[in-house]
Short mmCIF file of C-alpha atoms and ligand atoms in Angstrom, two decimals:
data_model
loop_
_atom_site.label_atom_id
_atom_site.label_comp_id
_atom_site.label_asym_id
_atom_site.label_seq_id
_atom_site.Cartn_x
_atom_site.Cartn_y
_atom_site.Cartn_z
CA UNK N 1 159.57 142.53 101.88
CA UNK N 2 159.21 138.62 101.55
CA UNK N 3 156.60 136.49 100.32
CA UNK N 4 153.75 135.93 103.10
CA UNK N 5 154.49 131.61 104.10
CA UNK N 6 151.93 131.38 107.01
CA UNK N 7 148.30 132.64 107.60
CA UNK N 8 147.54 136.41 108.12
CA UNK N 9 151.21 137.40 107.71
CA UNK N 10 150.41 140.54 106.35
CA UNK N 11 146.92 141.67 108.35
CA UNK N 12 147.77 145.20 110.36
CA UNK N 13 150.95 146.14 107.97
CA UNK N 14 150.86 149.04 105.90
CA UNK N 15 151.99 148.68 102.07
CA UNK N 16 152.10 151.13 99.33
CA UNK N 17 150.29 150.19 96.47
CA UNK N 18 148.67 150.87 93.11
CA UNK N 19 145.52 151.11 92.28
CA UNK N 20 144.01 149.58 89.60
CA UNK N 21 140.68 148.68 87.95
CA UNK N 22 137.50 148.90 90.00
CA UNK N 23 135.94 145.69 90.92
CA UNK N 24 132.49 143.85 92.09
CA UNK N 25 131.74 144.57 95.72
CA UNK N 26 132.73 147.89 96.28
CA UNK N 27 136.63 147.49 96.12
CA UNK N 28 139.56 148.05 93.55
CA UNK N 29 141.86 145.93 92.53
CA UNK N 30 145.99 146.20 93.21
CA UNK N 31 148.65 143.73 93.75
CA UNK N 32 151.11 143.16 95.58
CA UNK N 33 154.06 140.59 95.08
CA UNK N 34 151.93 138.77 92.70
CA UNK N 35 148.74 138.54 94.99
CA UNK N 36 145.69 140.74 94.43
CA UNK N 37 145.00 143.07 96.89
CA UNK N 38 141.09 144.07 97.18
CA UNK N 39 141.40 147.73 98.31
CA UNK N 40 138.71 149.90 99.75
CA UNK N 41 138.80 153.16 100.06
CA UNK N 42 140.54 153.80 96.71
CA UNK N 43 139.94 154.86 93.12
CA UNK N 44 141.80 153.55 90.21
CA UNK N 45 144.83 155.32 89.39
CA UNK N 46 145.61 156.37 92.68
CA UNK N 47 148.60 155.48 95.00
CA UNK N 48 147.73 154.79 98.48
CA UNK N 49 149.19 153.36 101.32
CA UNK N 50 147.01 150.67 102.29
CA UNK N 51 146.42 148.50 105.94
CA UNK N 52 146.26 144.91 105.39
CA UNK N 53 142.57 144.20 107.04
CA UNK N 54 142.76 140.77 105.93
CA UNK N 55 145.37 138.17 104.65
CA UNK N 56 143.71 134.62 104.40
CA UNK N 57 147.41 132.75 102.86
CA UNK N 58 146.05 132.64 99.37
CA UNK N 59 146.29 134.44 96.49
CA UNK N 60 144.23 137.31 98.02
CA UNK N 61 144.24 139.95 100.47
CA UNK N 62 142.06 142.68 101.99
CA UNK N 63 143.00 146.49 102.74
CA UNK N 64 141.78 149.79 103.64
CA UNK N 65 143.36 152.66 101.51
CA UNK N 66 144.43 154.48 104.77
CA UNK N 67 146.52 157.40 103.09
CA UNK N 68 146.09 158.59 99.68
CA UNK N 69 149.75 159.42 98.40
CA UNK N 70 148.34 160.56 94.59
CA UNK N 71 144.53 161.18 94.74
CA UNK N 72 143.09 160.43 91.48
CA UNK N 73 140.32 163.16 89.62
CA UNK N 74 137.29 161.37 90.91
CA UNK N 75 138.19 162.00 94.72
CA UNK N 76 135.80 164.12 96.79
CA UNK N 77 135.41 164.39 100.74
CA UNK N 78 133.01 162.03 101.97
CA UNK N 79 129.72 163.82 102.93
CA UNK N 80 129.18 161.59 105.79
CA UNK N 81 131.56 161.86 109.22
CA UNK N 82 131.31 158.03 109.66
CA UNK N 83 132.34 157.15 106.14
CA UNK N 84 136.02 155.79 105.95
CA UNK N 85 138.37 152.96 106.95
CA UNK N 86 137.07 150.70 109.58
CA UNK N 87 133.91 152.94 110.29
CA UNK N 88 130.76 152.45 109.18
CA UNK N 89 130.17 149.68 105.94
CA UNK N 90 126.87 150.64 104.65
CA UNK N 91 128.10 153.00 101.63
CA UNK N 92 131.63 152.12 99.58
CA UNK N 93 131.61 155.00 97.70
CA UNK N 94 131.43 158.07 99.88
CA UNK N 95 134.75 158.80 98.52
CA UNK N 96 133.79 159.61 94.93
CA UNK N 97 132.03 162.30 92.98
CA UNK N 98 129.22 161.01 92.35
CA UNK N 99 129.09 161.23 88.27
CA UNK N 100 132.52 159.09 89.25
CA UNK N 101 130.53 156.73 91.38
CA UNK N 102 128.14 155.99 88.17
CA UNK N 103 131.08 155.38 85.98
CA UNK N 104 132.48 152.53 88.11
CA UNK N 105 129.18 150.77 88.14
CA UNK N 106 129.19 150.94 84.76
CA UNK N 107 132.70 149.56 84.81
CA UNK N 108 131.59 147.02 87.30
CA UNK N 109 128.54 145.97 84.87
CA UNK N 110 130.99 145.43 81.84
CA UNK N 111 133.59 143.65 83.84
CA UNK N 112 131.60 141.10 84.90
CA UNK N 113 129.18 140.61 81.76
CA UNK N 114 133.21 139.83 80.00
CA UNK N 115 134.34 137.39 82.93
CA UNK N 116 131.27 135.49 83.55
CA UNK N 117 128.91 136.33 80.55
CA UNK N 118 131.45 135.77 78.00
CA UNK N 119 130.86 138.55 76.12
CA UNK N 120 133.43 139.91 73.71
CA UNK N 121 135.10 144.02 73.97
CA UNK N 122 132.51 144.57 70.64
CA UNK N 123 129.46 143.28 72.05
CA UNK N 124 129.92 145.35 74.90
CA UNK N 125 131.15 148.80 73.15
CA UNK N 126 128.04 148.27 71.06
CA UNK N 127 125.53 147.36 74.07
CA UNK N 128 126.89 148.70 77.20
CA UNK N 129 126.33 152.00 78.73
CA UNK N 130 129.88 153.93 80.00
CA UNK N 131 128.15 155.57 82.96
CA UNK N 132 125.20 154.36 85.34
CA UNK N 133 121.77 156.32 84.28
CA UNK N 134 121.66 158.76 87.47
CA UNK N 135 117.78 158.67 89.28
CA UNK N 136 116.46 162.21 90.49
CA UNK N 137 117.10 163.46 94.05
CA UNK N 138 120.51 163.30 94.43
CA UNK N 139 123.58 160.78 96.12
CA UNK N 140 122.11 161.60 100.01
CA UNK N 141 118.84 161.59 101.15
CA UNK N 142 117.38 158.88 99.44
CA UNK N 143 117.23 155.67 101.48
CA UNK N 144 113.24 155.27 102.60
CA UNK N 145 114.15 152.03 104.35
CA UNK N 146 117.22 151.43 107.07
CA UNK N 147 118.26 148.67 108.75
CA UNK N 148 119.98 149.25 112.08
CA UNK N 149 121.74 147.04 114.05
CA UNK N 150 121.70 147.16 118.16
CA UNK N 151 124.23 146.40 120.35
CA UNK N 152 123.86 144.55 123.72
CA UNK N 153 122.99 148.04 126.06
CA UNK N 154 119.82 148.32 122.89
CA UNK N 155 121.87 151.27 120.99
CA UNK N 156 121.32 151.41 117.46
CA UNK N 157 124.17 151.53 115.12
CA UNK N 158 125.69 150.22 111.86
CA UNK N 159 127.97 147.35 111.24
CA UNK N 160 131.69 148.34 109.91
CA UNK N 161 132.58 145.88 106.73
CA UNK N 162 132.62 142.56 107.29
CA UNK N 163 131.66 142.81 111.26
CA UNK N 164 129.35 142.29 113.68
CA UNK N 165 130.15 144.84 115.67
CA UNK N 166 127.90 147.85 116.04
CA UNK N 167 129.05 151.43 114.94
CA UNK N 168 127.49 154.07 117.32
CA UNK N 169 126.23 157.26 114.74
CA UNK N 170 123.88 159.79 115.46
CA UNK N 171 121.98 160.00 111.68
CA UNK N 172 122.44 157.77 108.17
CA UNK N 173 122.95 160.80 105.42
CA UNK N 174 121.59 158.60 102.68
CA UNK N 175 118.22 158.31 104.43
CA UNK N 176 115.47 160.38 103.68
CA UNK N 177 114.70 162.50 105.68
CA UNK N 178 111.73 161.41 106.87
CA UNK N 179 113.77 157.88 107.74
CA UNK N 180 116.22 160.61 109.72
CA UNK N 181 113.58 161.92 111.63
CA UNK N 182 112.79 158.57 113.19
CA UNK N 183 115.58 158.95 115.07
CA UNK N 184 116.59 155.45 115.61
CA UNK N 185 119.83 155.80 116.87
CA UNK N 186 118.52 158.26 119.40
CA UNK N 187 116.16 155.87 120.77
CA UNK N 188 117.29 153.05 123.05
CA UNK N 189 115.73 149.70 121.89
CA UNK N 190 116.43 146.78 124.60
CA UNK N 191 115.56 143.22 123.82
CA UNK N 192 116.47 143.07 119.99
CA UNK N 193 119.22 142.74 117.73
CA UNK N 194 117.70 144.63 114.81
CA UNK N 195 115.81 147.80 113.73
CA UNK N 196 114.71 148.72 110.52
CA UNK N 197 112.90 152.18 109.76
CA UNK N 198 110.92 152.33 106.78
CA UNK N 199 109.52 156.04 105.90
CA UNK N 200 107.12 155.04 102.87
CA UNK N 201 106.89 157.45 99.32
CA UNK N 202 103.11 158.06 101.13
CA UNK N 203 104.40 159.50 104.09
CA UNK N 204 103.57 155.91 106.52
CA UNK N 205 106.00 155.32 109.25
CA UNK N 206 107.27 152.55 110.59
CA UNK N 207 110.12 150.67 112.78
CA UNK N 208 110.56 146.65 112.43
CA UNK N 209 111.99 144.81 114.60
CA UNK N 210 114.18 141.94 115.05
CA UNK N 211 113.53 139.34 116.75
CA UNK N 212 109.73 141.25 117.31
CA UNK N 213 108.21 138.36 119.46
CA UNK N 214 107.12 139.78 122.60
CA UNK N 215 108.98 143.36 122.13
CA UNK N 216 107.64 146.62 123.25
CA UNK N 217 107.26 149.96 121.77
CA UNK N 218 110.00 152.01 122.96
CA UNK N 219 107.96 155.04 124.90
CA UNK N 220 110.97 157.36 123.29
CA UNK N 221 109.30 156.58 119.93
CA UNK N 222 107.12 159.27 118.15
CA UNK N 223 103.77 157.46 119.07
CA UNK N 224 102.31 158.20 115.32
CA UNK N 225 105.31 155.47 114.24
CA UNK N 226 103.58 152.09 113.82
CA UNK N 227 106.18 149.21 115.14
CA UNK N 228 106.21 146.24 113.52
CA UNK N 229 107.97 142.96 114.88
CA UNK N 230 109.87 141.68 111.72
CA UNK N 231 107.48 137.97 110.26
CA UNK N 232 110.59 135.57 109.59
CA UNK N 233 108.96 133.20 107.31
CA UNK N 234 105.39 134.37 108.82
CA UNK N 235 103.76 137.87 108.40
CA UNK N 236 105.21 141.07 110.08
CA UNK N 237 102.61 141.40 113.13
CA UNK N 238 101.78 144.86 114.24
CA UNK N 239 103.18 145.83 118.20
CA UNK N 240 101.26 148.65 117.73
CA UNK N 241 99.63 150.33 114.43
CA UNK N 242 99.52 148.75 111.03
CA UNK N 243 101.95 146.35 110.00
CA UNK N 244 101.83 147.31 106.12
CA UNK N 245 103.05 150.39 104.79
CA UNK N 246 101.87 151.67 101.86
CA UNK N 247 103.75 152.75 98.28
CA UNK N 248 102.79 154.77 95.59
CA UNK N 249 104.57 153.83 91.98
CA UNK N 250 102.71 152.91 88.39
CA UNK N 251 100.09 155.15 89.18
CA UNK N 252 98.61 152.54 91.75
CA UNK N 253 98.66 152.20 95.39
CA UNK N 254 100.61 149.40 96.80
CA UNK N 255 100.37 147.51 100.06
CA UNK N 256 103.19 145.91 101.70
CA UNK N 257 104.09 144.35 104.61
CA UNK N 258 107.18 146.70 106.67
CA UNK N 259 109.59 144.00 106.17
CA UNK N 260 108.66 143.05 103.02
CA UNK N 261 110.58 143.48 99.47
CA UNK N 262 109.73 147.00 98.23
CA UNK N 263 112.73 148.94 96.54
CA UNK N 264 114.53 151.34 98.49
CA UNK N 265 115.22 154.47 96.35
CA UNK N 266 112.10 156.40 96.13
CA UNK N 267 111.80 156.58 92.24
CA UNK N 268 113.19 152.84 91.77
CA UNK N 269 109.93 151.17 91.00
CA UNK N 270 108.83 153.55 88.47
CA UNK N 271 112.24 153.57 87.11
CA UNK N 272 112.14 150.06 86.50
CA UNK N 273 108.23 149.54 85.62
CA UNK N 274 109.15 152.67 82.79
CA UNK N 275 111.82 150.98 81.36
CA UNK N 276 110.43 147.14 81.38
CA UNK N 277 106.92 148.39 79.82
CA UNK N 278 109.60 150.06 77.02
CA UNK N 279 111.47 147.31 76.49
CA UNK N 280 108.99 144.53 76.41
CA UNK N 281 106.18 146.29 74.42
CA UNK N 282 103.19 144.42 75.31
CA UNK N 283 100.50 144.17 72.88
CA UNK N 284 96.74 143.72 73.86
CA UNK N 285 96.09 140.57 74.04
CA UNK N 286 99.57 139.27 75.07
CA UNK N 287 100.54 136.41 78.04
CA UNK N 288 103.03 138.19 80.38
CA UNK N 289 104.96 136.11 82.90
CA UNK N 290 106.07 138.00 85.91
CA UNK N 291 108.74 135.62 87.49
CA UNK N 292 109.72 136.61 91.09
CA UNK N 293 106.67 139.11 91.06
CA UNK N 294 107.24 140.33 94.35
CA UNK N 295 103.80 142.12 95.83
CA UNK N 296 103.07 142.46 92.20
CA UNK N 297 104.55 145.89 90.40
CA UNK N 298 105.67 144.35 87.18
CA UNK N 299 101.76 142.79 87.13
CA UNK N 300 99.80 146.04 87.82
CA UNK N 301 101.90 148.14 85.48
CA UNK N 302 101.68 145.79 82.50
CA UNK N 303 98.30 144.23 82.82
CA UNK N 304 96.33 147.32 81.57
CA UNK N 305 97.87 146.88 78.06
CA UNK N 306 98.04 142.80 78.18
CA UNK N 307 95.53 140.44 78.06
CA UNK N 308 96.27 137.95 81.25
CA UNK N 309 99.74 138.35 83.39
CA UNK N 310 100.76 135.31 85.50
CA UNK N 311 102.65 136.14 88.93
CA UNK N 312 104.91 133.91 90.33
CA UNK N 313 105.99 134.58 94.12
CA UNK N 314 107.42 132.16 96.29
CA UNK N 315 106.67 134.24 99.89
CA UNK N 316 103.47 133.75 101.43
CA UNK N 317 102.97 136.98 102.35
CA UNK N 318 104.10 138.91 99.57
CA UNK N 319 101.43 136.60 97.67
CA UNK N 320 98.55 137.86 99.73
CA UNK N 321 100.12 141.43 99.15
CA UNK N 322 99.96 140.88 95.59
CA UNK N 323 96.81 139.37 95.59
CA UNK N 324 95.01 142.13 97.60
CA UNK N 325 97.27 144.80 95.09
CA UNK N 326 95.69 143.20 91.71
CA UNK N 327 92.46 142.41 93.04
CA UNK N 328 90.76 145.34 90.87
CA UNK N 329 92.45 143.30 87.60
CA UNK N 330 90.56 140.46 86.47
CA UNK N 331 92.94 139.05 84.09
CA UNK N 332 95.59 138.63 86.67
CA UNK N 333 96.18 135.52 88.14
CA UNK N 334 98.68 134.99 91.78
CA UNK N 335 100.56 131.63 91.97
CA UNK N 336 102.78 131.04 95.38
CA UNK N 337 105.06 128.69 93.98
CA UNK N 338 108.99 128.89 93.42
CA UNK N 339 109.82 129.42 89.83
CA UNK N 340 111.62 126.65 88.94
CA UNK N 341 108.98 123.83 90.67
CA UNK N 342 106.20 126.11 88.80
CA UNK N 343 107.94 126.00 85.39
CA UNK N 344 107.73 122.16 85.49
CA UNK N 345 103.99 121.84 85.89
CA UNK N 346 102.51 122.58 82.40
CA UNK N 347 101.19 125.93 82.22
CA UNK N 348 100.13 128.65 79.01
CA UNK N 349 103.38 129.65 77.02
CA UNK N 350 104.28 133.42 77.57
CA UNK N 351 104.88 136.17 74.61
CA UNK N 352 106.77 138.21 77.38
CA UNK N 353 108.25 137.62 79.87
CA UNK N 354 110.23 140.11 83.52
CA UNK N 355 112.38 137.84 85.06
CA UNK N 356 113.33 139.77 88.83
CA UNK N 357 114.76 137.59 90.45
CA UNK N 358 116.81 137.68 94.13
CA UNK N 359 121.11 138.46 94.25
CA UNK N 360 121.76 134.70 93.19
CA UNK N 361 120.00 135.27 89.92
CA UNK N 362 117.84 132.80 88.08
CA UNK N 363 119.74 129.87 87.44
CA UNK N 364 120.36 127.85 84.74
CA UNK N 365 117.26 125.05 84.62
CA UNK N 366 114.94 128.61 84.86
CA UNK N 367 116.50 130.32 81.97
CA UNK N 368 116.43 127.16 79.73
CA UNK N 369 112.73 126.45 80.92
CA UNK N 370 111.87 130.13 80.22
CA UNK N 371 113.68 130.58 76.97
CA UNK N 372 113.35 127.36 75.47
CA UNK N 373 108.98 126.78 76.34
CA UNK N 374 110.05 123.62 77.80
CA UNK N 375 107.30 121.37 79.80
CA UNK N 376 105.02 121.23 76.50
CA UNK N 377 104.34 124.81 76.37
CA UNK N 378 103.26 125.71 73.00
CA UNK N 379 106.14 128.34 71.58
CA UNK N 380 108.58 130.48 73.69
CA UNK N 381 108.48 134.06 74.27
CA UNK N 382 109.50 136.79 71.72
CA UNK N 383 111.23 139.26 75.17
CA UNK N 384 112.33 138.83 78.12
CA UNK N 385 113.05 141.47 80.52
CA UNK N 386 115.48 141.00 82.70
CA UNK N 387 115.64 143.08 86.62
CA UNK N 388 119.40 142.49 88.12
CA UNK N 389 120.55 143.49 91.26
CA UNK N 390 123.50 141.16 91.05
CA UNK N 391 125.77 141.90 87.87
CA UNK N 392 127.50 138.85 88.49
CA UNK N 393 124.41 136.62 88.75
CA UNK N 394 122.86 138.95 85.62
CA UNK N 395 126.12 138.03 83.54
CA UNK N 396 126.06 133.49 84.72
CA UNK N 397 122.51 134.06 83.56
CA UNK N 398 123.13 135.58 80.19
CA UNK N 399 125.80 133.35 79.28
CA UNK N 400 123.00 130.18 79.88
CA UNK N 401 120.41 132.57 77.29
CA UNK N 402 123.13 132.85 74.86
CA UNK N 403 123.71 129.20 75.00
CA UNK N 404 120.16 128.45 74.01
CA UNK N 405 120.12 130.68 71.25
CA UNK N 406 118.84 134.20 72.55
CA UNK N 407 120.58 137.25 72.66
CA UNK N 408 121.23 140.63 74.20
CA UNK N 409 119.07 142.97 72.85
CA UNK N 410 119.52 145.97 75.19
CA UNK N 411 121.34 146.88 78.63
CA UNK N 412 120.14 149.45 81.13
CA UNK N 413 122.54 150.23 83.96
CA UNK N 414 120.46 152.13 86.83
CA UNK N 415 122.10 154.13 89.61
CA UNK N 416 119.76 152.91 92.55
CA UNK N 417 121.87 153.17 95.33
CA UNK N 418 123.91 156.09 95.32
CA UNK N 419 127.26 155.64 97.24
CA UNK N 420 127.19 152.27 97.73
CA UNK N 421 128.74 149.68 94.97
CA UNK N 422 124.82 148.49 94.20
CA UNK N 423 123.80 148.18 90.89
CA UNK N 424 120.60 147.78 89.37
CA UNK N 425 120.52 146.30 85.58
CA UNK N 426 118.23 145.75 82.89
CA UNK N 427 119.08 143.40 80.17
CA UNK N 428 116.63 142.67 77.34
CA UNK N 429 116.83 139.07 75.54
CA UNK N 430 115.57 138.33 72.17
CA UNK N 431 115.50 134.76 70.30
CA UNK N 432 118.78 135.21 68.07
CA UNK N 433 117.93 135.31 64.64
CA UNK N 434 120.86 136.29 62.65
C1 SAM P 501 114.08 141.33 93.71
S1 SAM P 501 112.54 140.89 94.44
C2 SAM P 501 111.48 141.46 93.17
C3 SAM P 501 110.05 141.69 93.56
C4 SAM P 501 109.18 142.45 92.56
N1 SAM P 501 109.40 142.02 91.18
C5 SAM P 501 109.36 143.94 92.70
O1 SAM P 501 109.95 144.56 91.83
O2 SAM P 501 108.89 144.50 93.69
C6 SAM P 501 112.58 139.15 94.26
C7 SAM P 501 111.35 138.41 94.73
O3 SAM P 501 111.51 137.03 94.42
C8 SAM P 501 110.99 136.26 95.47
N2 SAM P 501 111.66 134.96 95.36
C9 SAM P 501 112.89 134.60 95.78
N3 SAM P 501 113.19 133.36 95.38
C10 SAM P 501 112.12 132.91 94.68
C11 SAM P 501 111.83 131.70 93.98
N4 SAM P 501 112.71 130.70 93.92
N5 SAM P 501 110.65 131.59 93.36
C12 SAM P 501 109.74 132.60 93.41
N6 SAM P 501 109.97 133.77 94.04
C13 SAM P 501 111.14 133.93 94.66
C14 SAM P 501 111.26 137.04 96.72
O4 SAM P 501 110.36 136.68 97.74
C15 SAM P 501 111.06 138.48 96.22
O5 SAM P 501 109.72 138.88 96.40
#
């Protein structure tokens, strides 16, 4: 076979390839005539023949491992009838055990913390976990929030990988059950172009929708279901019931809006508050920052042991969330601001501080304002801890700390989303003393 000279010379041919590492975004990594081929479908080790999905002319292409020749130990049969080449995107790994599964995230983690973080083999044999922690409940059945997609006749479906089209299926096996029982695929929803159903750890229901001006609740619909048309930039307004759901996690009760920023696995939150409050070790008395506080869980879990905890939230309504969440802790205080803006107006230095922020990460003017007390702030703070759901963004992020003198102190991989290529991380920074 030649060289590809044109555009898409190789998309619909079959090649036998390969496989090699895992990498980032749910894919592993082969080549072929000395171009990388990102293959899905696959596990490392195996040989597959592969269908070219996409071939943009440069130095990469895109296939679907369509035929595995030599199946590698990791390979199981994918729970789900709609997992597989061309069907449904939402979950990459349906394909592998699932103490497999945790391994490659792991692999994923350490990959990208050597590319982009600079970090040396060592550093990472001494600081890196080799598999993903696992959280309880199993790979299926775990999902308490869905996002559907509807097709022009109002049938809800999911989108294959990279497509807007809209995959017909009759249930999502990584939803709860309670999500499952909504039966949103079963229901026909005219009028909109998105559905999400959100089954809450408290047992609320409810379906969002997108675009919500103006919709209707579908009469199909279990009438206990409150429906929710999605807020944009605004606040989700109820169609009929409440528009917030509420969440149970740090032994508090949390409001927050349907379509608002809750995490999806059902012991997530707790996960994460658990292993934050470990690392950071607030003392009475402390100043803890939570950056990208969300409707406020880093806040309400810490500020029993701390003296005063500053939120930061950018979204309006995840502000009045918060707000209304912490209202029963004095020494709280709610800012809507973006991060960086509000770490340029002079403010009390922090002893500790959770960084959480969205898939791009924090950026590098945040980390040196955070690490380095700039804008007059007193000292800087002895922790941070560090929520990632980006290891790519996690690793740009650490390579900035490292370049103002702080280092890794500590690196939690979480399994949060079971067969999917997510990744939740923790990474704890310390001033670098040695
Ligand atoms: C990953 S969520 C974390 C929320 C919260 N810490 C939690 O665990 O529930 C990130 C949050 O950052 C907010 N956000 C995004 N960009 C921001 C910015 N530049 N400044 C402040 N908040 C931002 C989002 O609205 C979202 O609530």
């Amino acid at each position: 076979m030649t060289a590809p000279t044109g555009a898409d010379p190789l998309a619909g041919r079959e090649l036998e390839l390969d496989i090699g590492p895992v990498a980032h975004g749910g894919h592993c990594v082969a080549r072929y005539e000395g171009r990388v081929v990102f293959v899905r479908h696959a596990l490392p080790g195996e040989r597959v023949r592969a269908l070219v999905t996409e071939d943009g002319g440069g130095s990469y292409l895109r296939a679907d491992a369509v035929e595995i020749l030599t199946a590698a130990p990791g390979r199981v049969t994918p729970p789900c009838p709609f997992a597989g080449p061309g069907r449904c995107g939402g979950c990459d790994f349906q394909h592998v055990a699932p103490t497999e599964q945790r391994a490659l995230k792991a692999a994923v983690v350490r990959e990208q913390l050597q590319r982009l973080g600079g970090f040396a083999e060592a550093e990472l044999d001494a600081l890196a976990p080799a598999v993903a922690e696992e959280l309880p409940g199993g790979a299926l059945g775990w999902r308490t929030r869905v996002r559907y997609a509807v097709d022009a006749e109002g049938r809800a479906g999911l989108h294959p990988h990279r497509s807007d089209a809209v995959l017909p299926i009759d249930r999502c096996l990584i939803a709860t059950p309670e999500v499952q029982a909504l039966d949103v695929p079963g229901v026909r929803w005219p009028g909109v172009s998105g559905v999400e159903a959100v089954a809450s750890g408290v047992g609320d229901r409810a379906v969002v929708l997108t675009p919500g001006r103006g919709a209707a609740a579908p009469a199909a619909l279990d009438p206990a279901v409150a429906v929710v048309a999605a807020g944009g930039r605004g606040a989700a307004k109820p169609v009929r019931g409440h528009a917030r759901v509420r969440e149970r996690a740090a032994d508090r009760t949390w409001l927050v809006h349907a379509d608002g920023f809750w995490q999806v696995h059902p012991a997530a939150a707790d996960t994460l508050v658990g292993a934050v409050a470990d690392a950071l070790g607030v003392r009475p008395g402390e100043h803890v920052w939570d950056l990208y506080g969300g409707v406020g869980l880093f806040a309400g879990a810490l500020a029993p042991v701390a003296g005063r905890v500053t939120v930061v939230e950018s979204g309006a309504v995840a502000v009045a969330d918060a707000r209304r969440n912490l209202r029963d802790l004095p020494d709280v205080t709610v800012h809507q601001a973006r991060v960086d803006q509000w770490l340029r107006r002079p403010s009390p230095a922090a002893d500790v501080v959770v960084l959480d922020p969205p898939r791009s990460g924090a950026g590098p003017e945040v980390m040196r304002s955070v690490l380095t007390g700039a804008g007059g702030r007193r000292h800087a703070p002895r922790r941070v801890a560090y929520v990632a759901c980006d290891p790519a963004a996690l690793a740009r992020d650490l390579r900035t700390a490292r370049s103002h003198g702080w280092r890794l102190a500590e690196l939690r991989v979480f399994d949060l989303f079971p067969m999917t290529h997510h990744v939740e991380c923790m990474a704890v920074l310390e001033p670098d003393t040695a």
